[in-house]
PDB file of C-alpha atoms and ligand atoms in Angstrom:
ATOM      1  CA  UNK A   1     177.698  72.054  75.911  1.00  0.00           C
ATOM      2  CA  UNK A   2     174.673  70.632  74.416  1.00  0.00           C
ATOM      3  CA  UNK A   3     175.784  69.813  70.354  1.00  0.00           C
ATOM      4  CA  UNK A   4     173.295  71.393  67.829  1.00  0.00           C
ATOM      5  CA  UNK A   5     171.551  68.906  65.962  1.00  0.00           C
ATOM      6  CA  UNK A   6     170.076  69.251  62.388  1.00  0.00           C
ATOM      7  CA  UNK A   7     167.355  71.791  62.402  1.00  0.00           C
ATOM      8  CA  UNK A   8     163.886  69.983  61.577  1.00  0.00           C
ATOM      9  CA  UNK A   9     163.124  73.675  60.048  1.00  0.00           C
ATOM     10  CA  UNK A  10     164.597  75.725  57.826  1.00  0.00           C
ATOM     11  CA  UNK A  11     163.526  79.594  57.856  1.00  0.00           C
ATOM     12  CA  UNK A  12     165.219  82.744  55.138  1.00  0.00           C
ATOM     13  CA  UNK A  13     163.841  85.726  55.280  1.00  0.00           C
ATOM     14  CA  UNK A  14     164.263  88.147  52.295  1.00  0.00           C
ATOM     15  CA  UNK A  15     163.224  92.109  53.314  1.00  0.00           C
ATOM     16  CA  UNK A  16     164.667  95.385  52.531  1.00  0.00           C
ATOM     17  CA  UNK A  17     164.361  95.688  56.515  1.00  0.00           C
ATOM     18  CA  UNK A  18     165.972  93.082  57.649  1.00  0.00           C
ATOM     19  CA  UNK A  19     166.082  94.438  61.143  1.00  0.00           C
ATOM     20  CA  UNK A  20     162.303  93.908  61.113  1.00  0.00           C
ATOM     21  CA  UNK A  21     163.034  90.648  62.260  1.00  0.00           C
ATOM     22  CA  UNK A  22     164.412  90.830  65.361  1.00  0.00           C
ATOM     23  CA  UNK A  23     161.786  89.725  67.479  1.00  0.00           C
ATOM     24  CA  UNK A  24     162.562  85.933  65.965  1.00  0.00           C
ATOM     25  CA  UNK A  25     165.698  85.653  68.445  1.00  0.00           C
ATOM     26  CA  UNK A  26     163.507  86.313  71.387  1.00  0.00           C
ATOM     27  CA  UNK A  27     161.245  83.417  73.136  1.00  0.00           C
ATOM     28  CA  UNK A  28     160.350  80.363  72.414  1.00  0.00           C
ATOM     29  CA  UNK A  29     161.111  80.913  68.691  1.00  0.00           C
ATOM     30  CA  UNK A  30     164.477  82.479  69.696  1.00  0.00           C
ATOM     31  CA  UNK A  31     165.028  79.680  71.824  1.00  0.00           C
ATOM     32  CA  UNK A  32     164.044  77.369  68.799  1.00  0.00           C
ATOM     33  CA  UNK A  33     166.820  78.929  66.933  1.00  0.00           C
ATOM     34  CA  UNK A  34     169.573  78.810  69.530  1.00  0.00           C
ATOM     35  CA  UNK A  35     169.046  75.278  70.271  1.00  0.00           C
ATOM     36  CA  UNK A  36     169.496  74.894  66.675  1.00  0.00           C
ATOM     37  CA  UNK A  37     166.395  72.862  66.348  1.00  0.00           C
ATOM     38  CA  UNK A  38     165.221  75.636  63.622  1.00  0.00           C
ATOM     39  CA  UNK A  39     167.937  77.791  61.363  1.00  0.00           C
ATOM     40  CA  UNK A  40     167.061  81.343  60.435  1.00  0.00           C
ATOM     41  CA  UNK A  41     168.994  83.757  57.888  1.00  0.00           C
ATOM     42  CA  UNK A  42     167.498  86.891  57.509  1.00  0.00           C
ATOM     43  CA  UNK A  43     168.797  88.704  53.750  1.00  0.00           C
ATOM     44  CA  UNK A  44     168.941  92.401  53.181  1.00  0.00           C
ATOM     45  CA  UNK A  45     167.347  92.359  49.636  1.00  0.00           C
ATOM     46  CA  UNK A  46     169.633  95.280  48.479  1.00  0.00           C
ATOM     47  CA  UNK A  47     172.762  92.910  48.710  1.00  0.00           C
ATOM     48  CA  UNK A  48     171.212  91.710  45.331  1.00  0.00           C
ATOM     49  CA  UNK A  49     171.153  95.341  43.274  1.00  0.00           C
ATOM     50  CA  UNK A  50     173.809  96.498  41.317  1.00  0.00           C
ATOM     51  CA  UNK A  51     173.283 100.090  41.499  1.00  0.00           C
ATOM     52  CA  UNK A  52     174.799 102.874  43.731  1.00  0.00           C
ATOM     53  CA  UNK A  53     171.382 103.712  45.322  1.00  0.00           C
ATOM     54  CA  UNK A  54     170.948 100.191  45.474  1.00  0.00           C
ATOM     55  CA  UNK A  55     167.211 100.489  43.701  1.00  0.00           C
ATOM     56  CA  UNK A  56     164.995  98.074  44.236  1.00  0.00           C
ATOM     57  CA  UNK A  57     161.660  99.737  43.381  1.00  0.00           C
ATOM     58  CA  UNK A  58     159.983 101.820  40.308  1.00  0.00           C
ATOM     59  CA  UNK A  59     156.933 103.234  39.385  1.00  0.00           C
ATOM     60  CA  UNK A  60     154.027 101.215  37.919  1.00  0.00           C
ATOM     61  CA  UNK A  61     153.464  99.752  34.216  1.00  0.00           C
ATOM     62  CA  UNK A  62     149.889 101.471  33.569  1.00  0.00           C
ATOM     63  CA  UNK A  63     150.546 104.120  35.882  1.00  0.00           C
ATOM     64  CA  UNK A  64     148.973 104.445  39.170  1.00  0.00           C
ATOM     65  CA  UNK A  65     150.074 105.346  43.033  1.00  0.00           C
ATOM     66  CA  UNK A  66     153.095 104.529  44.206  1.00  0.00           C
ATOM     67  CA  UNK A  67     155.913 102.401  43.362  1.00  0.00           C
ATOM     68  CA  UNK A  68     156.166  98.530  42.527  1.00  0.00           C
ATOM     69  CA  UNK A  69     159.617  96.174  43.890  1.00  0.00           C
ATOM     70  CA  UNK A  70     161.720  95.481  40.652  1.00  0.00           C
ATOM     71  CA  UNK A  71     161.903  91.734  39.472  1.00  0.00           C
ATOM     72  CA  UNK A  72     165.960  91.883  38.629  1.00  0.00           C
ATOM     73  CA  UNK A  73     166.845  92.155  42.409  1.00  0.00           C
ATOM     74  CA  UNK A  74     164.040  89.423  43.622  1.00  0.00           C
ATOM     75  CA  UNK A  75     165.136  87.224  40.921  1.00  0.00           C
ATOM     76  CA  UNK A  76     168.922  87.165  41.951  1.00  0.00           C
ATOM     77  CA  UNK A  77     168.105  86.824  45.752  1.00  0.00           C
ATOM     78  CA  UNK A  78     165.415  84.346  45.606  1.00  0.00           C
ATOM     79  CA  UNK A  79     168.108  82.301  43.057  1.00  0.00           C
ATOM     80  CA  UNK A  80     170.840  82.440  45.594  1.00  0.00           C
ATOM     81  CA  UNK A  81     168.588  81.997  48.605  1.00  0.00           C
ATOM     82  CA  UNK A  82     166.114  78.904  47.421  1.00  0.00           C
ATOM     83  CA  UNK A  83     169.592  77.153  45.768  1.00  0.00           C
ATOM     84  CA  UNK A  84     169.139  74.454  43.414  1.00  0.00           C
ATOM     85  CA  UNK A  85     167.725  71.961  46.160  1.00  0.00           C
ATOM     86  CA  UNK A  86     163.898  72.806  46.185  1.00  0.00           C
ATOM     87  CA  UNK A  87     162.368  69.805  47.269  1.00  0.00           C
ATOM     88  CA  UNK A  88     160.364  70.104  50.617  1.00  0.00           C
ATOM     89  CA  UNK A  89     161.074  74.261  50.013  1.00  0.00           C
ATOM     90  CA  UNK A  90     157.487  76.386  50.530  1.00  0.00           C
ATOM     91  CA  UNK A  91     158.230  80.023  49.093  1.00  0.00           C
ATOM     92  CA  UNK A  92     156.030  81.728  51.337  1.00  0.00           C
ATOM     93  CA  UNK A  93     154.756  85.491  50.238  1.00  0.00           C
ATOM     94  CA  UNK A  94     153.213  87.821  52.254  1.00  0.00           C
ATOM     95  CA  UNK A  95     150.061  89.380  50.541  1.00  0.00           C
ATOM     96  CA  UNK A  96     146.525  90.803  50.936  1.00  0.00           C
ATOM     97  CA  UNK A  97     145.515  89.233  48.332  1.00  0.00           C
ATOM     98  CA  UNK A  98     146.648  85.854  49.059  1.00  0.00           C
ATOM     99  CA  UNK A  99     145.108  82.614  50.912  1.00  0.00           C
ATOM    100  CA  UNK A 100     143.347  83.630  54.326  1.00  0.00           C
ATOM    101  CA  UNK A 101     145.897  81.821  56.920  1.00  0.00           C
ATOM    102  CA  UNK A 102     144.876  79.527  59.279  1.00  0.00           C
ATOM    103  CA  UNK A 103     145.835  76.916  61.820  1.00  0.00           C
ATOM    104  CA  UNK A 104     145.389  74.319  58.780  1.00  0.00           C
ATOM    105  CA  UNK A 105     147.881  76.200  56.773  1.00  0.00           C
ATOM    106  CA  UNK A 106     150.331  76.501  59.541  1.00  0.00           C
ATOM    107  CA  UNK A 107     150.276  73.022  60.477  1.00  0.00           C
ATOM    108  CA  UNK A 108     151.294  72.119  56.925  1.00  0.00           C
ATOM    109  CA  UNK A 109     154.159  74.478  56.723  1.00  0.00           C
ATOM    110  CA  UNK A 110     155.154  73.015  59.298  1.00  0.00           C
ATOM    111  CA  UNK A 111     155.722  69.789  57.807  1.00  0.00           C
ATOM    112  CA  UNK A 112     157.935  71.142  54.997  1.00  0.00           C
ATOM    113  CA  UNK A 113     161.904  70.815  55.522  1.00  0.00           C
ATOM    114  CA  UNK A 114     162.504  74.700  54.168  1.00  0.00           C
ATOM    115  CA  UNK A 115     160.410  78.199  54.202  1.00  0.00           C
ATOM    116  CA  UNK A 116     161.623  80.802  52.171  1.00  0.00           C
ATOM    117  CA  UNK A 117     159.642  84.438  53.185  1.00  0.00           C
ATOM    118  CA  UNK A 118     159.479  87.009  50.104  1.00  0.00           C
ATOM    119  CA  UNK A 119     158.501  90.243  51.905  1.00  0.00           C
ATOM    120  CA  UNK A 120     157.688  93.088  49.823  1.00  0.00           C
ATOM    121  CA  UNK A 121     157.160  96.648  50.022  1.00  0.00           C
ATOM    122  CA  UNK A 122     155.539  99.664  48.651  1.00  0.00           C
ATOM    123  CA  UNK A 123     152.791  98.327  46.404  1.00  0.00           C
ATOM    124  CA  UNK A 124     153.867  94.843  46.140  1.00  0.00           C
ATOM    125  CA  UNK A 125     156.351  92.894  43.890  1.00  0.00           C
ATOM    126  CA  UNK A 126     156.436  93.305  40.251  1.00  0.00           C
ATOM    127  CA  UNK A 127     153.835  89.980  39.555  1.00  0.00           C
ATOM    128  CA  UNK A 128     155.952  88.235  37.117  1.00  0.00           C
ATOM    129  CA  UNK A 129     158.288  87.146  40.005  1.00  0.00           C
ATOM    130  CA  UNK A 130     155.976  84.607  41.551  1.00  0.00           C
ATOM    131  CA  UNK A 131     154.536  83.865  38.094  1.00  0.00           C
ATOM    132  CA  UNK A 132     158.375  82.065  37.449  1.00  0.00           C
ATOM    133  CA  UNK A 133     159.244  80.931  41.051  1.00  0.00           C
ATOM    134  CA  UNK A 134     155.133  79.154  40.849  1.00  0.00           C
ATOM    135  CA  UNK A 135     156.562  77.063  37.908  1.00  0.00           C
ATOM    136  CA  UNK A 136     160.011  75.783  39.661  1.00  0.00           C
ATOM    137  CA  UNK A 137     159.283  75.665  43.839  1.00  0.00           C
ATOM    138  CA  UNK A 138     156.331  74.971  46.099  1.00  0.00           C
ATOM    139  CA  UNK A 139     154.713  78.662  46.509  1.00  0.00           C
ATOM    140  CA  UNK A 140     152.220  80.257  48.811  1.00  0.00           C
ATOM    141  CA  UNK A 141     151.167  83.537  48.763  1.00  0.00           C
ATOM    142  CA  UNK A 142     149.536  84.079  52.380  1.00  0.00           C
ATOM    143  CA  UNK A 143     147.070  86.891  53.655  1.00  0.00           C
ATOM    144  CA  UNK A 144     147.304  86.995  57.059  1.00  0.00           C
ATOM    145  CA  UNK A 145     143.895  88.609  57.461  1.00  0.00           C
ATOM    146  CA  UNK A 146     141.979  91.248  55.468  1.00  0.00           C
ATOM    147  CA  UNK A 147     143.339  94.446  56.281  1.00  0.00           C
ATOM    148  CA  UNK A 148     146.787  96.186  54.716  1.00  0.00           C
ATOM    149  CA  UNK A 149     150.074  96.348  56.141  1.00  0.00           C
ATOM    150  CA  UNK A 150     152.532  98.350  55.197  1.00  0.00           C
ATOM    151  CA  UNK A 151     154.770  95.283  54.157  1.00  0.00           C
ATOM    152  CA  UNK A 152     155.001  91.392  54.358  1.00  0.00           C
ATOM    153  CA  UNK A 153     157.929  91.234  57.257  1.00  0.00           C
ATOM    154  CA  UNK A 154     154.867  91.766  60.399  1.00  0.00           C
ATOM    155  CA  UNK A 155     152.880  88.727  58.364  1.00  0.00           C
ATOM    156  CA  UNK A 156     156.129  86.840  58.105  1.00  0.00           C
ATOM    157  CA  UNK A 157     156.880  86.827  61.926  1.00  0.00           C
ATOM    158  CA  UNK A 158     153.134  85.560  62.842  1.00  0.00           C
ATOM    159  CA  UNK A 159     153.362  83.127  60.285  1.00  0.00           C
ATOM    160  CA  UNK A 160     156.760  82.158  61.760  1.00  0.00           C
ATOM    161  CA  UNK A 161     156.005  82.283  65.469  1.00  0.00           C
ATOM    162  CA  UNK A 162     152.617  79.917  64.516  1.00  0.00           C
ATOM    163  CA  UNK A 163     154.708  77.515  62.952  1.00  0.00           C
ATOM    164  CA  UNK A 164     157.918  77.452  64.870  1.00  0.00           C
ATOM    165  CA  UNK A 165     155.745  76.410  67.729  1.00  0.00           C
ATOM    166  CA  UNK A 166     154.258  73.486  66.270  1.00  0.00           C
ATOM    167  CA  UNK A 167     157.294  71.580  65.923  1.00  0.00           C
ATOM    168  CA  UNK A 168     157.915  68.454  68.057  1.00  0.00           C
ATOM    169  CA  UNK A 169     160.146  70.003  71.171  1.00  0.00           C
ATOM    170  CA  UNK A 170     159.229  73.841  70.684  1.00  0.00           C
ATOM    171  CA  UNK A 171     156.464  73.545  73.387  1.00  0.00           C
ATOM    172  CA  UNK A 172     157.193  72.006  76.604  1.00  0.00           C
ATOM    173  CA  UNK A 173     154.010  70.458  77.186  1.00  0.00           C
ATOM    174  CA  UNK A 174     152.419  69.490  73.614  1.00  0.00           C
ATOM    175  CA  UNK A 175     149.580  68.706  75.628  1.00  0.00           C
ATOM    176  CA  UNK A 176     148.657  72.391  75.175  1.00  0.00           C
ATOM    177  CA  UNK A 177     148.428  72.498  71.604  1.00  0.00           C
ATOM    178  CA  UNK A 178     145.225  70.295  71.650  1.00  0.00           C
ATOM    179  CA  UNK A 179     143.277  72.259  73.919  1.00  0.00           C
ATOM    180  CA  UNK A 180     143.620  75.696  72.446  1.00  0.00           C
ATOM    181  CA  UNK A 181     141.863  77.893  69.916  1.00  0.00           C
ATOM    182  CA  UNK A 182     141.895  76.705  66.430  1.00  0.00           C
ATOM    183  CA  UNK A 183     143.335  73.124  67.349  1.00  0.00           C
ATOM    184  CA  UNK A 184     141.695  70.663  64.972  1.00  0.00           C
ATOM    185  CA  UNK A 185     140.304  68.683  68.267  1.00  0.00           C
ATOM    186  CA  UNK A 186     138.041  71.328  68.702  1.00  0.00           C
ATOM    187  CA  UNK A 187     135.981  71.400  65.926  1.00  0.00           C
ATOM    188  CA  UNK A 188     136.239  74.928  65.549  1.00  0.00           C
ATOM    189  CA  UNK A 189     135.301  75.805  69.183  1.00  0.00           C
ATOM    190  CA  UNK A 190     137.437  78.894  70.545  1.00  0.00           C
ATOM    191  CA  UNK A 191     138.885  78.121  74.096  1.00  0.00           C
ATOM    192  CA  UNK A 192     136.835  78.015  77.229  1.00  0.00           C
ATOM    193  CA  UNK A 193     137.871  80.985  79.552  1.00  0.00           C
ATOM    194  CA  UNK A 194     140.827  80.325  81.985  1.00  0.00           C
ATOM    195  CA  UNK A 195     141.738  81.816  85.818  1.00  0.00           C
ATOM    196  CA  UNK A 196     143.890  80.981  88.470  1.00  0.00           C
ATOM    197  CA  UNK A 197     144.622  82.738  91.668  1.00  0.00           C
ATOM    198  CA  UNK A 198     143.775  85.181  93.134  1.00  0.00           C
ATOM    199  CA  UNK A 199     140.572  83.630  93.992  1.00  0.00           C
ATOM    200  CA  UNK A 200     138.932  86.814  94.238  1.00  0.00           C
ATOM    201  CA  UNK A 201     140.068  89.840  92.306  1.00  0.00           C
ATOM    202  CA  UNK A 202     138.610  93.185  92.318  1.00  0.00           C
ATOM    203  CA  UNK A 203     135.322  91.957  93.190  1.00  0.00           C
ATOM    204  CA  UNK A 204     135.343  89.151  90.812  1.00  0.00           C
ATOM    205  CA  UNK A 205     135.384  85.234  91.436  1.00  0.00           C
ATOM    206  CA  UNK A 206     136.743  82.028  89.442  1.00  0.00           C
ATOM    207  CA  UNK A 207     133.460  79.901  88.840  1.00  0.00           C
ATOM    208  CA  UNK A 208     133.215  77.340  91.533  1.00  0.00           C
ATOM    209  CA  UNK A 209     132.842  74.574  89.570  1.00  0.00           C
ATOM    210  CA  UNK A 210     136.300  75.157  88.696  1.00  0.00           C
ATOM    211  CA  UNK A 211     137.173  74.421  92.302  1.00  0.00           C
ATOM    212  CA  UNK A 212     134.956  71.387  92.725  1.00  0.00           C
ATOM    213  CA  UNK A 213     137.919  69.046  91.797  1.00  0.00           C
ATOM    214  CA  UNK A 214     134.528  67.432  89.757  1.00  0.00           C
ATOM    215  CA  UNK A 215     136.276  66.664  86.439  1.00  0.00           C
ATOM    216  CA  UNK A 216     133.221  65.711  84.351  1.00  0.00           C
ATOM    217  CA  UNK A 217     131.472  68.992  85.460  1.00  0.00           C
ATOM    218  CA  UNK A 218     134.253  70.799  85.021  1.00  0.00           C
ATOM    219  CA  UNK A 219     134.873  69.268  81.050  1.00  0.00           C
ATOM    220  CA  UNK A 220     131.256  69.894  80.621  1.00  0.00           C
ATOM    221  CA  UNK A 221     131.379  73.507  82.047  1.00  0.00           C
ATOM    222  CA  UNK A 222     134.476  74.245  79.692  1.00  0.00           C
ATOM    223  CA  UNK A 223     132.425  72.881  76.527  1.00  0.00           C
ATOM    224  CA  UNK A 224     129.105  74.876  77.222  1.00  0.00           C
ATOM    225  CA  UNK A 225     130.988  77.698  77.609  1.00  0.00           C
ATOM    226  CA  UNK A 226     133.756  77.347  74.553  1.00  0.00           C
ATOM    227  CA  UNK A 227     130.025  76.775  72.644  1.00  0.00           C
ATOM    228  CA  UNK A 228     128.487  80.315  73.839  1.00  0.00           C
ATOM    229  CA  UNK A 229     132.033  82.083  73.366  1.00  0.00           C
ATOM    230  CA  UNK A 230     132.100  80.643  70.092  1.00  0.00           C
ATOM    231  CA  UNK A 231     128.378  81.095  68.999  1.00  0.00           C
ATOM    232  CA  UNK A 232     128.402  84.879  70.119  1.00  0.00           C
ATOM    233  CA  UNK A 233     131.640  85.394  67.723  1.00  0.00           C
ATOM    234  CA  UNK A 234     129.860  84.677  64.847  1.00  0.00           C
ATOM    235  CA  UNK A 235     132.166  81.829  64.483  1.00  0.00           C
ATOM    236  CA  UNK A 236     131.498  78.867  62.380  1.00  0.00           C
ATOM    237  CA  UNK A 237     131.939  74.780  64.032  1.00  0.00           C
ATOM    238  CA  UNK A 238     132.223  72.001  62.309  1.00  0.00           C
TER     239      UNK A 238
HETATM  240  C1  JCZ B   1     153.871  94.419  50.486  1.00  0.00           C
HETATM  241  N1  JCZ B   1     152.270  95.805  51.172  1.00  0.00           N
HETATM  242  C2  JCZ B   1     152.938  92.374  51.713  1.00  0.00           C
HETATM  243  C3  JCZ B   1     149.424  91.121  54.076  1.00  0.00           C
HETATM  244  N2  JCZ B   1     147.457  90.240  55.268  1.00  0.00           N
HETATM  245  C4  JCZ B   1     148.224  91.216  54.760  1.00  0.00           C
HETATM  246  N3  JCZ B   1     147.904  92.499  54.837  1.00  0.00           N
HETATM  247  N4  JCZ B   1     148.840  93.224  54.230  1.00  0.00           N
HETATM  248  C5  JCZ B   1     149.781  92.419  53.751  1.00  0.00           C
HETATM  249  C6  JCZ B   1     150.912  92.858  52.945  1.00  0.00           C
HETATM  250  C7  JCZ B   1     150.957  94.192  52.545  1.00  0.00           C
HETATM  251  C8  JCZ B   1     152.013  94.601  51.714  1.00  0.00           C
HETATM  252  C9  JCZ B   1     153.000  93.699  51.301  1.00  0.00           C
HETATM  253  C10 JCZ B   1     153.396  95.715  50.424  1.00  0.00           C
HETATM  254  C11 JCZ B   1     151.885  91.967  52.530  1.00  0.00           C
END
């Protein structure tokens, strides 16, 4: 028996679907988790109402589609769940309108010692909530990209998943985490195109440079083409 050390990362996850995020106990997160080199609590936000339907929505101030979370329950929950220790805590919410996410913002969640996920529902969460927990804790509301999801718990698992695997033991070979899309070493540049055997499949063939055992030629081959891939993206380099 290998003893569980202190978890460099501390995740909660508040959702009114809960089950949502099962995926985290799979893979190399999963893994992360079990080892105990991350900790994970996942909270049903209903535990917090006081009601017999156990309400946590109503309609809008102003009027207007659809229905907005209550403050009362997200107050309680994020109380409990951030505690009274918030140093080195990011509140992280889910939101189309937030920050555009990127490798930069992962790598600095992934310094902190605590993430706390707020994932709403319906038409988002009533906005005086993160106008009080802004004042008192470290918080980030994220957009994972600019289209609409039906709810923050699929942005909270990417966000997860992109951080968990950052931290120093997650990835067997850190080596990897250099060479790959969106790593600051590459200035921007996607990643070159990869193969490995077959040789030939379906009438197509590696690039035989990539067999020359030439390492310069291949580094330079991998460069021109991470350039072209990321040129004909529309993607800007630094
Ligand atoms: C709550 N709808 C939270 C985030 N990038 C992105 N797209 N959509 C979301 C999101 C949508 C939501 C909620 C209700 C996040």
């Amino acid at each position: 028996m290998t003893p569980l050390p202190t978890p460099l990362l501390r995740l909660d996850v508040v959702s009114i679907f809960p089950e949502y995020l099962s995926p985290l106990s799979l893979s190399l997160v999963g893994k992360a988790i079990t080892s105990g080199l991350v900790g994970l609590r996942v909270h049903d936000l209903r535990d917090w109402t006081h009601d017999r339907h156990r309400t946590v929505d109503d309609t809008p101030y102003g009027g207007g589609a659809g229905m907005v979370m209550k403050p009362e329950p997200w107050g309680e929950a994020l109380d409990d769940v951030l505690g009274d220790d918030t140093a080195d805590t990011t509140l992280v919410v889910p939101t189309p309108s937030g920050v555009p996410y990127t490798q930069a913002v992962a790598a600095s969640l992934a310094t902190r010692k605590r993430l706390v996920f707020a994932c709403g529902r319906y038409e988002g969460i009533d906005a005086r909530v993160m106008a009080y927990y802004r004042d008192r804790v470290d918080t980030q509301e994220i957009s994972l990209g600019d289209y609409v999801l039906n709810g923050g718990e699929v942005a909270a698992l990417a966000i997860i998943e992109s951080v968990v695997r950052l931290l120093p033991g997650v990835i067997g070979n850190p080596e990897s985490l250099v060479e790959e899309s969106h790593s600051p070493d590459l200035d921007g540049l996607l990643e070159y195109p990869v193969f490995t055997k077959p040789l030939e499949w379906r009438g197509l063939s590696v690039p035989d440079v990539l067999l020359s055992g030439h390492h310069a030629k291949i580094s330079a081959w991998r460069r021109e083409q991470a350039e072209r891939l990321t040129s004909d993206r529309q993607r800007p380099t630094v």
